[in-house]
Short mmCIF file of C-alpha atoms in Angstrom, two decimals:
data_model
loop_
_atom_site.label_atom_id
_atom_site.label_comp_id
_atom_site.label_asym_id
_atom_site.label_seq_id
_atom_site.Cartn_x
_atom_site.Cartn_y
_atom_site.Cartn_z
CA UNK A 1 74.99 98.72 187.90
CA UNK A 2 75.99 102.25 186.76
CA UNK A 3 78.07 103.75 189.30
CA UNK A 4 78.46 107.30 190.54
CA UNK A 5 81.28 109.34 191.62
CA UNK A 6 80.47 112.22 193.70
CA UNK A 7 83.23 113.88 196.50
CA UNK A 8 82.85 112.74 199.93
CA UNK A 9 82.12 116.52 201.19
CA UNK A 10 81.92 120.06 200.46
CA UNK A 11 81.13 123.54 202.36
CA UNK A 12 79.31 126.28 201.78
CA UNK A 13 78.27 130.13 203.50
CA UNK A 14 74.78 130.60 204.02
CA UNK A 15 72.57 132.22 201.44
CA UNK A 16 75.66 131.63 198.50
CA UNK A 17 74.92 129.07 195.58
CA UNK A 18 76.25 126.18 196.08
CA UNK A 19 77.22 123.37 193.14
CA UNK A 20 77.54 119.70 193.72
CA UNK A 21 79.47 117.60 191.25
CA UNK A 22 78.46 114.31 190.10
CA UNK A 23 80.15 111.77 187.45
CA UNK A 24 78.65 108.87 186.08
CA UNK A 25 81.13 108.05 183.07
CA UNK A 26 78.87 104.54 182.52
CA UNK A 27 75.46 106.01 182.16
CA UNK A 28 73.49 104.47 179.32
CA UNK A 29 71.15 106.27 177.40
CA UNK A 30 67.90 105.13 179.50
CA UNK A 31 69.24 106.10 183.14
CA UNK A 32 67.60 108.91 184.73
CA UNK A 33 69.66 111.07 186.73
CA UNK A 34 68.26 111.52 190.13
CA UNK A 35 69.15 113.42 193.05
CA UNK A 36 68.41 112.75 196.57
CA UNK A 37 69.15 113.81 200.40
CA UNK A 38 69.24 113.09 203.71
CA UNK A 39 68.94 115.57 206.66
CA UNK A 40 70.48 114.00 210.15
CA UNK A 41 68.14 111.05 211.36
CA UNK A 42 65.61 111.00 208.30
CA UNK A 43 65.00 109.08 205.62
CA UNK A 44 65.88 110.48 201.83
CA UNK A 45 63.93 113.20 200.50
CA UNK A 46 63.63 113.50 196.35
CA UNK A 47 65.26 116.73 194.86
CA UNK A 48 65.22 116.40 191.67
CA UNK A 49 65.79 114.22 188.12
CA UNK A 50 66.55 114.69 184.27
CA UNK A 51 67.40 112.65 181.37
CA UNK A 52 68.85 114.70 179.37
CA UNK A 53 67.69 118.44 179.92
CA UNK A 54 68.63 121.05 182.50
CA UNK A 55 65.66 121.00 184.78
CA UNK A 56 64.28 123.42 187.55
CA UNK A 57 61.69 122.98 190.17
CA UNK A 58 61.76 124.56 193.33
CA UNK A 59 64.04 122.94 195.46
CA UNK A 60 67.17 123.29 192.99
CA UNK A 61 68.55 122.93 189.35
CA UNK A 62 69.72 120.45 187.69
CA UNK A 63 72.55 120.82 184.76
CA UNK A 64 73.43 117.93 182.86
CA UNK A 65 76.54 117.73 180.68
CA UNK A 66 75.86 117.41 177.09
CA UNK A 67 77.52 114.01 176.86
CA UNK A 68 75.71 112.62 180.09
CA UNK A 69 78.75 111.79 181.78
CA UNK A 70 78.09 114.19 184.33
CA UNK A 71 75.72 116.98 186.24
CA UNK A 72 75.61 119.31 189.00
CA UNK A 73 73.04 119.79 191.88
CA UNK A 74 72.64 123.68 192.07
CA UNK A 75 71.52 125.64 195.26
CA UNK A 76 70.91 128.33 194.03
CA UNK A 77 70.73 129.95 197.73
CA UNK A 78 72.17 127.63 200.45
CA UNK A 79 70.55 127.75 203.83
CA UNK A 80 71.13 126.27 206.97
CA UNK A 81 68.38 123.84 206.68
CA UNK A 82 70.00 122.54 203.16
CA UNK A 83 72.86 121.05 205.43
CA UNK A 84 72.22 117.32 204.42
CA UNK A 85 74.26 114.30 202.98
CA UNK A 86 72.97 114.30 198.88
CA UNK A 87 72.65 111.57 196.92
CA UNK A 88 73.66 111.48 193.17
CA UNK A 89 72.30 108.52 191.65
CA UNK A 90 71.04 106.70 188.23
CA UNK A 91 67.79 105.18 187.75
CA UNK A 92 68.49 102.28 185.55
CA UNK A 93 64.60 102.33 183.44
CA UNK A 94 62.52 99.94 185.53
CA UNK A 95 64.14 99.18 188.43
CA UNK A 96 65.30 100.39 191.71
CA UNK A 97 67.32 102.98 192.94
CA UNK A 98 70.85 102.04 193.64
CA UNK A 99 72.71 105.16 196.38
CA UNK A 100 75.95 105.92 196.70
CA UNK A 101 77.69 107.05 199.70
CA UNK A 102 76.93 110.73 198.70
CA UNK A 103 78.29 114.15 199.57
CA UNK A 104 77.85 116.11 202.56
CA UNK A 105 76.94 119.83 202.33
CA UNK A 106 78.19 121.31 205.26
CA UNK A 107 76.29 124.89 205.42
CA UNK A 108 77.80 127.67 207.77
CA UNK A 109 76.44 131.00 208.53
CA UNK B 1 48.99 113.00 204.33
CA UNK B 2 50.89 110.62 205.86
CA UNK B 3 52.95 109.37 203.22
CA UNK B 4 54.90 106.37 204.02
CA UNK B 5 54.58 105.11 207.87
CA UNK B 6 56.82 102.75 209.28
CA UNK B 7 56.68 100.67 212.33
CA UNK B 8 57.96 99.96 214.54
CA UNK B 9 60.89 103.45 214.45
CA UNK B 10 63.13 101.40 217.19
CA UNK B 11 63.40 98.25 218.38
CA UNK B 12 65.81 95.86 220.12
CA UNK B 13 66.57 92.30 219.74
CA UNK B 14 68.46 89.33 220.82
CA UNK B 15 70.72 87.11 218.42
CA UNK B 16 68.03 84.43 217.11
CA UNK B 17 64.64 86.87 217.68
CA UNK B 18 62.59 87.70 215.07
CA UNK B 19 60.56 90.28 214.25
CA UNK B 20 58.29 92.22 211.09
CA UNK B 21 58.79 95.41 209.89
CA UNK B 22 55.95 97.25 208.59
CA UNK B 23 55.56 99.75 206.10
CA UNK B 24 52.03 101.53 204.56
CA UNK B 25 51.77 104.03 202.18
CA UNK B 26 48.41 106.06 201.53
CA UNK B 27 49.45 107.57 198.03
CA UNK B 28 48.43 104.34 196.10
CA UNK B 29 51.36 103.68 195.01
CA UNK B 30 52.35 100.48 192.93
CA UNK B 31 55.96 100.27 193.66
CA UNK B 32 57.81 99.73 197.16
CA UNK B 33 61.22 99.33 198.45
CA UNK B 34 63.06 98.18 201.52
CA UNK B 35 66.92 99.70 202.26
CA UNK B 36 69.12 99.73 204.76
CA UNK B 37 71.30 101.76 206.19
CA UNK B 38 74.69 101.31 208.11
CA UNK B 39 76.27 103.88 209.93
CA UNK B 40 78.22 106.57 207.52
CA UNK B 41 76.81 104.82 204.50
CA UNK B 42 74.55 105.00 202.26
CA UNK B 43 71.45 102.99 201.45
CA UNK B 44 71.34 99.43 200.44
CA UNK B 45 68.33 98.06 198.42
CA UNK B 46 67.83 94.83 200.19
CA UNK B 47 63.97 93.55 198.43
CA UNK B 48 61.78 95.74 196.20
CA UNK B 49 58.01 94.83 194.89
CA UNK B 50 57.47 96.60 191.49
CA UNK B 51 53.89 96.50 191.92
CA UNK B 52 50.98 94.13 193.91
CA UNK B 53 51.84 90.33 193.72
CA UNK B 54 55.47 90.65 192.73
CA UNK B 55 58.54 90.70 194.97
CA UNK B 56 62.32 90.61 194.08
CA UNK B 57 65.88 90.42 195.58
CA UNK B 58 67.96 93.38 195.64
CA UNK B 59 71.58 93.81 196.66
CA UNK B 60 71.77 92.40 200.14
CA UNK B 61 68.53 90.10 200.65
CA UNK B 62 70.54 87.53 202.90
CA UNK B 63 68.76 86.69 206.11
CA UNK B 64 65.19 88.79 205.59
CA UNK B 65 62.04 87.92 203.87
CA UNK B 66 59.08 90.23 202.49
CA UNK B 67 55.58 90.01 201.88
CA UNK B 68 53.56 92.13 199.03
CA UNK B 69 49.98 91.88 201.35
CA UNK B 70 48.12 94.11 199.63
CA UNK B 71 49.20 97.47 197.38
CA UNK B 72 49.22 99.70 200.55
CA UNK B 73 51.48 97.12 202.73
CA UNK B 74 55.03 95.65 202.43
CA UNK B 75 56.72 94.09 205.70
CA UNK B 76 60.43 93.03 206.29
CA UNK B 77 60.86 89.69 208.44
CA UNK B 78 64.33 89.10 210.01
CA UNK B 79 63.50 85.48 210.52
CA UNK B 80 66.67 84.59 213.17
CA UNK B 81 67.96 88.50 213.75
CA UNK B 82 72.14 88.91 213.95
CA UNK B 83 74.10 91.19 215.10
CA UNK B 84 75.32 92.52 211.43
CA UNK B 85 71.66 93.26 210.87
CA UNK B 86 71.65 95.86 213.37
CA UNK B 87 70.91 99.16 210.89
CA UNK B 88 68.06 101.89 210.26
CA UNK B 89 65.90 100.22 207.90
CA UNK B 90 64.20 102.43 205.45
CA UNK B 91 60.45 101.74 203.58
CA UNK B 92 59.95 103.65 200.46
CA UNK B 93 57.43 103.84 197.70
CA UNK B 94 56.79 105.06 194.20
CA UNK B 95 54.46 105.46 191.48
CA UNK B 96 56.19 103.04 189.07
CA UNK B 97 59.29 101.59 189.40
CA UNK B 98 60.20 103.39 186.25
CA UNK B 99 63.40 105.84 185.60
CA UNK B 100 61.43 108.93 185.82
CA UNK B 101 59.43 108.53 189.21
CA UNK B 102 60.29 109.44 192.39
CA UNK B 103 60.38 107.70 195.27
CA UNK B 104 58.80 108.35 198.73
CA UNK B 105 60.77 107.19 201.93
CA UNK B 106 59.64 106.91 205.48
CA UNK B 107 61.40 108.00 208.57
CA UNK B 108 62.99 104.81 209.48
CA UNK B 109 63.00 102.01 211.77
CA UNK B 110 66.33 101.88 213.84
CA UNK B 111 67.12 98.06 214.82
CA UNK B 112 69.53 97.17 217.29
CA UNK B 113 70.61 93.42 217.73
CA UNK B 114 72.64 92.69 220.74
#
């Protein structure tokens, strides 16, 4: 399975962009990039994915490095409500999702 | 719309009980997953049915069984429950089971095994 790396936690001020780092140094040319997270005592809630383009919608952006071997998760304004445990993880063509332990966005005001 | 619903969200057991997890979706989807996941980690993919008929392991399938019943249903059994099973279990679904589709979770079942 294609693994990835993302840091265990990171902090942010309300209403400031915030960028979340994720490496996957193994991704093959078929893996999606897909981002996920959790808010306390739910289940996972989709954010967003790419291949190989930058993509937008309007939860966040997505930047991925020209070589693949790594993206960011951008908040583009952090609110208190974005304070959540996100998931970085590749979608390996037709099978399942395989999470990480994630990073946890800790959002102050 | 309800999305994906899971039943029961908490239950209790004793060592040796059994017990069914259920999971619907209403979006008529083809794909759907079962994780689960310990405290301060994240999810493991335990069975996963790609689409209506088919089922298939995933990482940690030891000690539950699943059933496909129809393309709106897919329960969990914990045939003889233990105490490492104790967990939140999460039910999710998807269009395909392809790289570029999202997935749909529910809101969890939380299983304690004393």
């Amino acid at each position: 399975d294609a693994k990835t790396t993302q840091p265990n936690s990171m902090e942010s001020n309300e209403e400031e962009p915030v960028h979340l780092p994720c490496n996957h140094s193994t991704i093959s040319g078929t893996d999606y990039i897909h981002w996920y997270r959790q808010l306390p005592s739910q289940g996972p809630e989709y954010v967003i994915h790419g291949l190989t383009s930058n993509v937008n919608n309007r939860m966040a952006s997505l930047a991925i490095a020209e070589d693949r071997k790594s993206s960011t998760l951008i908040l583009h304004r952090a609110t208190l409500r974005d304070a959540a445990v996100y998931y970085c993880i590749l979608k390996e063509g037709f099978q399942k999702l395989v999470f990480g332990t994630g990073t946890r966005l800790l959002v102050s005001p | 719309n309800a999305g994906v619903t899971q039943t029961p969200k908490f239950q209790v057991l004793k060592t040796g009980q059994s017990m069914t997890l259920q999971c619907a979706q209403d979006m008529n989807h083809n794909s759907m997953y079962w994780y689960r996941q310990d405290p301060g980690m994240g999810l493991r993919l335990i069975y996963y049915s790609a689409s209506e008929g088919t089922t298939d392991k995933g990482e940690v399938p030891n000690g539950y069984n699943v059933s496909r019943l129809n393309k709106r249903e897919f329960s969990l059994r914990l045939e003889s429950a233990a105490p490492s099973q104790t967990s939140v279990y999460f039910c999710a679904s998807s269009e395909l089971s392809f790289g570029d589709r999202e997935l749909f979770f529910g809101e969890g079942s939380r299983l304690t095994v004393l």
